[in-house]
PDB file of C-alpha atoms in Angstrom:
ATOM      1  CA  MET A   1      54.350 131.088  31.822  1.00  0.00           C
ATOM      2  CA  GLN A   2      57.943 132.120  32.278  1.00  0.00           C
ATOM      3  CA  PRO A   3      60.442 129.487  33.502  1.00  0.00           C
ATOM      4  CA  GLN A   4      63.159 130.827  35.814  1.00  0.00           C
ATOM      5  CA  GLY A   5      65.456 128.200  37.261  1.00  0.00           C
ATOM      6  CA  ASN A   6      63.367 125.452  38.869  1.00  0.00           C
ATOM      7  CA  VAL A   7      60.304 127.658  39.300  1.00  0.00           C
ATOM      8  CA  VAL A   8      57.660 128.418  36.700  1.00  0.00           C
ATOM      9  CA  PHE A   9      56.032 131.823  37.024  1.00  0.00           C
ATOM     10  CA  LEU A  10      52.478 132.271  35.834  1.00  0.00           C
ATOM     11  CA  ALA A  11      51.032 135.348  34.189  1.00  0.00           C
ATOM     12  CA  ASP A  12      51.976 138.705  35.610  1.00  0.00           C
ATOM     13  CA  GLY A  13      48.311 139.173  36.600  1.00  0.00           C
ATOM     14  CA  PHE A  14      48.916 137.163  39.762  1.00  0.00           C
ATOM     15  CA  ILE A  15      51.788 139.423  40.781  1.00  0.00           C
ATOM     16  CA  ALA A  16      49.707 142.513  39.995  1.00  0.00           C
ATOM     17  CA  ASN A  17      46.904 141.183  42.243  1.00  0.00           C
ATOM     18  CA  HIS A  18      49.374 140.486  45.050  1.00  0.00           C
ATOM     19  CA  ARG A  19      50.803 143.999  44.669  1.00  0.00           C
ATOM     20  CA  LYS A  20      47.331 145.593  44.767  1.00  0.00           C
ATOM     21  CA  SER A  21      46.292 143.559  47.824  1.00  0.00           C
ATOM     22  CA  PHE A  22      49.582 144.359  49.603  1.00  0.00           C
ATOM     23  CA  GLU A  23      49.267 148.090  48.945  1.00  0.00           C
ATOM     24  CA  ARG A  24      45.663 148.147  50.184  1.00  0.00           C
ATOM     25  CA  ARG A  25      46.599 146.374  53.398  1.00  0.00           C
ATOM     26  CA  PHE A  26      49.895 148.228  53.962  1.00  0.00           C
ATOM     27  CA  PRO A  27      49.619 151.631  52.229  1.00  0.00           C
ATOM     28  CA  MET A  28      52.624 152.928  54.182  1.00  0.00           C
ATOM     29  CA  LEU A  29      54.816 150.289  52.455  1.00  0.00           C
ATOM     30  CA  ASN A  30      53.837 151.075  48.861  1.00  0.00           C
ATOM     31  CA  ARG A  31      57.484 151.489  47.811  1.00  0.00           C
ATOM     32  CA  VAL A  32      58.539 148.029  49.000  1.00  0.00           C
ATOM     33  CA  ASP A  33      59.357 145.838  45.999  1.00  0.00           C
ATOM     34  CA  PHE A  34      58.484 142.166  45.772  1.00  0.00           C
ATOM     35  CA  GLU A  35      61.398 139.834  45.328  1.00  0.00           C
ATOM     36  CA  TYR A  36      59.041 136.851  45.064  1.00  0.00           C
ATOM     37  CA  SER A  37      55.302 136.308  44.795  1.00  0.00           C
ATOM     38  CA  TRP A  38      53.568 132.998  45.473  1.00  0.00           C
ATOM     39  CA  SER A  39      50.073 131.705  44.896  1.00  0.00           C
ATOM     40  CA  GLY A  40      48.520 128.294  45.174  1.00  0.00           C
ATOM     41  CA  ALA A  41      45.387 126.295  45.709  1.00  0.00           C
ATOM     42  CA  ILE A  42      44.123 125.716  49.235  1.00  0.00           C
ATOM     43  CA  CYS A  43      42.338 122.471  49.987  1.00  0.00           C
ATOM     44  CA  LEU A  44      39.494 123.094  52.433  1.00  0.00           C
ATOM     45  CA  SER A  45      36.878 120.802  53.922  1.00  0.00           C
ATOM     46  CA  GLU A  46      33.563 121.866  55.378  1.00  0.00           C
ATOM     47  CA  ASN A  47      34.258 120.101  58.691  1.00  0.00           C
ATOM     48  CA  HIS A  48      37.889 121.370  58.834  1.00  0.00           C
ATOM     49  CA  GLU A  49      39.247 117.812  58.895  1.00  0.00           C
ATOM     50  CA  GLY A  50      42.030 116.465  56.709  1.00  0.00           C
ATOM     51  CA  PHE A  51      42.756 112.976  55.450  1.00  0.00           C
ATOM     52  CA  PHE A  52      45.604 110.918  56.891  1.00  0.00           C
ATOM     53  CA  GLY A  53      46.299 107.316  56.012  1.00  0.00           C
ATOM     54  CA  GLN A  54      46.125 104.731  53.277  1.00  0.00           C
ATOM     55  CA  LEU A  55      44.323 105.639  50.059  1.00  0.00           C
ATOM     56  CA  ALA A  56      44.919 102.360  48.180  1.00  0.00           C
ATOM     57  CA  PRO A  57      47.379  99.462  48.360  1.00  0.00           C
ATOM     58  CA  ASN A  58      50.848 101.022  48.742  1.00  0.00           C
ATOM     59  CA  VAL A  59      49.401 104.551  48.358  1.00  0.00           C
ATOM     60  CA  TYR A  60      49.298 106.853  51.375  1.00  0.00           C
ATOM     61  CA  GLY A  61      48.424 110.499  51.813  1.00  0.00           C
ATOM     62  CA  ALA A  62      48.174 113.386  54.210  1.00  0.00           C
ATOM     63  CA  LEU A  63      45.717 115.643  52.403  1.00  0.00           C
ATOM     64  CA  CYS A  64      43.391 118.622  52.861  1.00  0.00           C
ATOM     65  CA  CYS A  65      45.332 120.788  55.319  1.00  0.00           C
ATOM     66  CA  ASN A  66      42.637 123.516  55.386  1.00  0.00           C
ATOM     67  CA  GLY A  67      45.013 126.434  54.893  1.00  0.00           C
ATOM     68  CA  PRO A  68      48.178 125.870  56.948  1.00  0.00           C
ATOM     69  CA  GLY A  69      49.537 123.454  54.334  1.00  0.00           C
ATOM     70  CA  ILE A  70      53.216 124.274  54.689  1.00  0.00           C
ATOM     71  CA  THR A  71      53.382 123.540  58.406  1.00  0.00           C
ATOM     72  CA  ARG A  72      50.650 120.932  58.668  1.00  0.00           C
ATOM     73  CA  GLY A  73      51.705 119.233  55.432  1.00  0.00           C
ATOM     74  CA  THR A  74      55.298 118.972  56.643  1.00  0.00           C
ATOM     75  CA  ALA A  75      54.304 117.609  60.050  1.00  0.00           C
ATOM     76  CA  THR A  76      51.731 115.126  58.751  1.00  0.00           C
ATOM     77  CA  GLY A  77      54.095 114.036  55.977  1.00  0.00           C
ATOM     78  CA  LYS A  78      56.725 113.164  58.587  1.00  0.00           C
ATOM     79  CA  LEU A  79      54.138 111.348  60.697  1.00  0.00           C
ATOM     80  CA  LEU A  80      52.902 109.471  57.627  1.00  0.00           C
ATOM     81  CA  ALA A  81      56.463 108.344  56.843  1.00  0.00           C
ATOM     82  CA  ASP A  82      56.830 107.200  60.464  1.00  0.00           C
ATOM     83  CA  MET A  83      53.543 105.280  60.265  1.00  0.00           C
ATOM     84  CA  ILE A  84      54.556 103.561  57.016  1.00  0.00           C
ATOM     85  CA  ALA A  85      57.860 102.604  58.677  1.00  0.00           C
ATOM     86  CA  GLY A  86      55.875 100.896  61.452  1.00  0.00           C
ATOM     87  CA  GLU A  87      56.177 103.522  64.159  1.00  0.00           C
ATOM     88  CA  ARG A  88      53.190 104.507  66.303  1.00  0.00           C
ATOM     89  CA  ASN A  89      52.612 107.418  68.660  1.00  0.00           C
ATOM     90  CA  GLU A  90      49.688 109.428  69.998  1.00  0.00           C
ATOM     91  CA  LEU A  91      49.765 111.941  67.110  1.00  0.00           C
ATOM     92  CA  ILE A  92      49.598 109.182  64.502  1.00  0.00           C
ATOM     93  CA  ASP A  93      46.788 107.489  66.424  1.00  0.00           C
ATOM     94  CA  PHE A  94      44.930 110.828  66.643  1.00  0.00           C
ATOM     95  CA  LEU A  95      45.230 111.436  62.876  1.00  0.00           C
ATOM     96  CA  VAL A  96      44.234 107.869  61.964  1.00  0.00           C
ATOM     97  CA  ALA A  97      41.139 108.193  64.195  1.00  0.00           C
ATOM     98  CA  SER A  98      40.095 111.448  62.489  1.00  0.00           C
ATOM     99  CA  PRO A  99      36.768 111.232  60.649  1.00  0.00           C
ATOM    100  CA  GLY A 100      38.399 112.806  57.588  1.00  0.00           C
ATOM    101  CA  PRO A 101      36.976 115.517  55.359  1.00  0.00           C
ATOM    102  CA  SER A 102      33.234 115.680  54.892  1.00  0.00           C
ATOM    103  CA  LYS A 103      31.868 114.541  51.545  1.00  0.00           C
ATOM    104  CA  THR A 104      31.378 117.164  48.878  1.00  0.00           C
ATOM    105  CA  PRO A 105      28.086 117.637  47.057  1.00  0.00           C
ATOM    106  CA  PRO A 106      27.863 116.763  43.353  1.00  0.00           C
ATOM    107  CA  GLU A 107      28.248 119.321  40.590  1.00  0.00           C
ATOM    108  CA  PRO A 108      26.906 121.897  39.934  1.00  0.00           C
ATOM    109  CA  PHE A 109      26.186 122.388  43.650  1.00  0.00           C
ATOM    110  CA  LEU A 110      29.854 121.998  44.565  1.00  0.00           C
ATOM    111  CA  SER A 111      31.054 124.810  42.278  1.00  0.00           C
ATOM    112  CA  ILE A 112      28.138 127.075  43.205  1.00  0.00           C
ATOM    113  CA  GLY A 113      28.816 126.573  46.918  1.00  0.00           C
ATOM    114  CA  VAL A 114      32.589 126.964  46.698  1.00  0.00           C
ATOM    115  CA  ASN A 115      32.377 130.075  44.539  1.00  0.00           C
ATOM    116  CA  SER A 116      29.725 131.606  46.823  1.00  0.00           C
ATOM    117  CA  VAL A 117      31.844 131.034  49.935  1.00  0.00           C
ATOM    118  CA  LEU A 118      34.932 132.477  48.227  1.00  0.00           C
ATOM    119  CA  LYS A 119      33.039 135.558  47.036  1.00  0.00           C
ATOM    120  CA  TRP A 120      31.549 136.066  50.505  1.00  0.00           C
ATOM    121  CA  GLY A 121      35.044 135.876  52.034  1.00  0.00           C
ATOM    122  CA  GLN A 122      36.331 138.423  49.532  1.00  0.00           C
ATOM    123  CA  TYR A 123      33.410 140.709  50.297  1.00  0.00           C
ATOM    124  CA  ARG A 124      34.072 140.475  54.034  1.00  0.00           C
ATOM    125  CA  ALA A 125      37.778 141.186  53.503  1.00  0.00           C
ATOM    126  CA  GLY A 126      36.835 144.396  51.689  1.00  0.00           C
ATOM    127  CA  LEU A 127      39.686 146.306  50.151  1.00  0.00           C
ATOM    128  CA  GLU A 128      42.319 143.878  51.400  1.00  0.00           C
ATOM    129  CA  VAL A 129      41.587 141.432  48.570  1.00  0.00           C
TER     130      VAL A 129
END
């Protein structure tokens, strides 16, 4: 890991994978340099539902955004802060009424299933991955 300012960069392998994927998808832009490269975990649920609400006394969360974490995380974080402050509106009521993410199976079935779905998605994406 290489610290640069407030950001820690992981092994160059991630950047190399991003470069390869970018060049496969956009071969006409193969001379475009990367100023930044980002990677992160995506929290997904089988039923495409997230969690919104109280996790424990004085502990709240807006979790499992199913991919659009930057936008959905920002919006649900603001709504969660509003809810904690005592505000209510139809969006908060909608999120509180959500069934939440489906339960995950125990190991080793969880890892086998997750890895199979990821590999299948990579296969379907073809050269773009």
